[in-house]
Amino acid sequence: MTKFKRNEIEECSTSEGFNKEFAVVNPTKMCQPMGAVQAMMGVKNAMPLIHGSQGCATYMRFQLIRHYREPIEVASTSLNEKTVIYGGEPNLLKALKNISEKQNPDIIGVMSSCLTETIGDDVDGIIKKFEDANIGKNLPAMVSIPTPSYAGSHVEGYDKAILSLIKYFARESVPNNKVNIILGNLSPSNLVEIKNIMKDLNVEPILLTDTSENLDAPLNEKALKLHEFGTSLDELRDTANSKATISITKHNDSGAKYLEKKFSIRSISKSMPIGIRNTDIFIKNVCKVMDLDIPKKIIRDRGRLADVLVDAHAYNYRRKVAIFGDVDMVIAIARFTYEMGMMPKVLCVGAESPRFREDLNELINDMGYKPIILENKDLFDFEKVLESNPVDILIGNAYGASIANKFNIPLFRIGFPIFDRIGTQRIKFIGYTGGIEFVDAITNMILDFYYDDEGYKVEDKELSFDPQSFDEYLFESSAK
Ligand code: SF4
């Protein structure tokens, strides 16, 4: 198998003759506490508390509310100039007291921010001080989650939240015959799909964490209250007694590794179950861990996805796509579009990751050509590359809309945030059934954009399908 190292991948990104190192413009990632807050949204009766300035919590709430269109509570210790100089301890103590007394949650997740990490507040020590001063009272669990945003993105934030929750709660007792599944930042519908797959397999999962009900809730007049659904503290405790932990986002597996090291719970970390191959791997892993045969229902769902791929093939074949977003999602969607007959041409992620490169090497070898890779780059770089490398479809979050408009191509919205459409809770691409919805939706978008009412291609929008240029891509990797 041909292996590509980081410098070879970088060559792709700099081969455009464009080099911008002075700043990040329109980043493809968000700050660490954002990921941690999203993990906390899936814990039952939990309150996330940002130890930082008011603006940090407002920013999280703003993005989450306009994406999910649900009421979201994020508390803040609301630091100001004085507390920055003298330390944020009084504010954190006051916030813990107020939240415990007024909202009575089961758990408070205390996320640090750039500010409090920089001034060096000892969050664990302050929590201990509060607990010592309130011995005998019925206090919530208080979990410290270190999330300095200058040292990682929302992906690391989610990972750290899961690790902190597991470290705090996991306790060895009776084996439970369950499987822990670490999810990452996925839509409620995608989580429902994971639950459905586990139901079909007759396996009880512990989801880390389960936002499926909380972030797609019925209309309720009591707008602001704690989430009544989600992963319970008992389930968090029970993670130490499961058969295995499967991380479906490779970059969120620190909790799984901790459980493996401390409690010998097997850890399996694989690509997101999107499309045929990656879903096959997920199903096979669950079946292997639980010693099961794959049920007929699942085999049938797989067949339905294969059927949709064939049905849609005429419209999708050799369409060039550019994908941006979180590393786990970008690489999994790239593979799925390749399975659909499309050509992933430009991939842009906001982080550097050896695991991304591992998956990329596999994909490149399977595809037989090397796409343009923008690793640790932003949407400014992405747009520049697209100027000289036209594609037919953009796939990513709402921040891609202006780029799609500029190049007069459609944007297929997935990822976070999506604030210019409704129904983001119901965007689904996980598993065979989610895959069917994805293929239907993206193919119909192609039909809307590139075909007329009679079903003929619109000539002036004709795509960059060009067998000759395709041949140039083919086996470019082996020629080097
Ligand atoms: S990047 Fe830092 S300062 Fe900005 S919102 Fe995130 S935690 Fe707060």
PDB file of C-alpha atoms in Angstrom, residues 30-43 46-50 60 64 73-74 107-113 143-149 153-165 184-185 209 211 252:
ATOM      1  CA  MET A  30     -14.735  25.904  16.954  1.00  0.00           C
ATOM      2  CA  CYS A  31     -13.462  26.398  20.448  1.00  0.00           C
ATOM      3  CA  GLN A  32     -12.905  23.603  22.977  1.00  0.00           C
ATOM      4  CA  PRO A  33     -15.667  24.367  25.503  1.00  0.00           C
ATOM      5  CA  MET A  34     -18.193  24.243  22.654  1.00  0.00           C
ATOM      6  CA  GLY A  35     -17.478  20.522  22.200  1.00  0.00           C
ATOM      7  CA  ALA A  36     -17.596  19.914  25.948  1.00  0.00           C
ATOM      8  CA  VAL A  37     -20.948  21.725  26.235  1.00  0.00           C
ATOM      9  CA  GLN A  38     -22.338  19.549  23.453  1.00  0.00           C
ATOM     10  CA  ALA A  39     -21.268  16.415  25.337  1.00  0.00           C
ATOM     11  CA  MET A  40     -22.928  17.752  28.510  1.00  0.00           C
ATOM     12  CA  MET A  41     -26.186  18.372  26.575  1.00  0.00           C
ATOM     13  CA  GLY A  42     -26.520  14.592  26.367  1.00  0.00           C
ATOM     14  CA  VAL A  43     -26.278  13.992  30.128  1.00  0.00           C
ATOM     15  CA  ALA A  46     -26.886  18.312  33.843  1.00  0.00           C
ATOM     16  CA  MET A  47     -25.849  21.954  33.840  1.00  0.00           C
ATOM     17  CA  PRO A  48     -22.779  23.076  31.871  1.00  0.00           C
ATOM     18  CA  LEU A  49     -20.897  25.955  33.496  1.00  0.00           C
ATOM     19  CA  ILE A  50     -18.220  27.910  31.613  1.00  0.00           C
ATOM     20  CA  MET A  60     -21.849  28.713  22.849  1.00  0.00           C
ATOM     21  CA  LEU A  64     -26.202  25.920  19.664  1.00  0.00           C
ATOM     22  CA  GLU A  73     -28.808  26.704  29.063  1.00  0.00           C
ATOM     23  CA  VAL A  74     -25.106  27.378  29.562  1.00  0.00           C
ATOM     24  CA  ILE A 107     -24.234  17.194  37.790  1.00  0.00           C
ATOM     25  CA  ILE A 108     -22.447  20.435  36.993  1.00  0.00           C
ATOM     26  CA  GLY A 109     -19.808  20.196  34.246  1.00  0.00           C
ATOM     27  CA  VAL A 110     -17.295  22.983  34.875  1.00  0.00           C
ATOM     28  CA  MET A 111     -15.488  23.898  31.657  1.00  0.00           C
ATOM     29  CA  SER A 112     -12.494  26.186  31.817  1.00  0.00           C
ATOM     30  CA  SER A 113     -11.905  28.747  29.056  1.00  0.00           C
ATOM     31  CA  VAL A 143     -16.872  17.539  37.213  1.00  0.00           C
ATOM     32  CA  SER A 144     -13.979  19.684  36.083  1.00  0.00           C
ATOM     33  CA  ILE A 145     -13.343  19.622  32.309  1.00  0.00           C
ATOM     34  CA  PRO A 146     -10.147  21.462  31.241  1.00  0.00           C
ATOM     35  CA  THR A 147     -10.832  23.113  27.886  1.00  0.00           C
ATOM     36  CA  PRO A 148      -8.223  25.736  26.963  1.00  0.00           C
ATOM     37  CA  SER A 149      -9.346  26.700  23.493  1.00  0.00           C
ATOM     38  CA  SER A 153     -10.842  22.576  18.986  1.00  0.00           C
ATOM     39  CA  HIS A 154     -14.413  21.519  19.812  1.00  0.00           C
ATOM     40  CA  VAL A 155     -13.413  17.967  18.849  1.00  0.00           C
ATOM     41  CA  GLU A 156     -10.887  17.807  21.704  1.00  0.00           C
ATOM     42  CA  GLY A 157     -13.466  19.529  23.939  1.00  0.00           C
ATOM     43  CA  TYR A 158     -15.970  16.733  23.373  1.00  0.00           C
ATOM     44  CA  ASP A 159     -13.235  14.152  23.945  1.00  0.00           C
ATOM     45  CA  LYS A 160     -12.137  15.772  27.202  1.00  0.00           C
ATOM     46  CA  ALA A 161     -15.710  15.971  28.483  1.00  0.00           C
ATOM     47  CA  ILE A 162     -16.264  12.246  27.899  1.00  0.00           C
ATOM     48  CA  LEU A 163     -12.911  11.397  29.492  1.00  0.00           C
ATOM     49  CA  SER A 164     -13.656  13.588  32.534  1.00  0.00           C
ATOM     50  CA  LEU A 165     -17.141  12.074  32.963  1.00  0.00           C
ATOM     51  CA  GLY A 184     -19.004  12.750  19.001  1.00  0.00           C
ATOM     52  CA  ASN A 185     -20.933  15.760  17.847  1.00  0.00           C
ATOM     53  CA  THR A 209     -23.565  11.017  25.392  1.00  0.00           C
ATOM     54  CA  THR A 211     -28.513  14.146  22.965  1.00  0.00           C
ATOM     55  CA  ASN A 252     -13.011  11.038  20.737  1.00  0.00           C
TER      56      ASN A 252
END
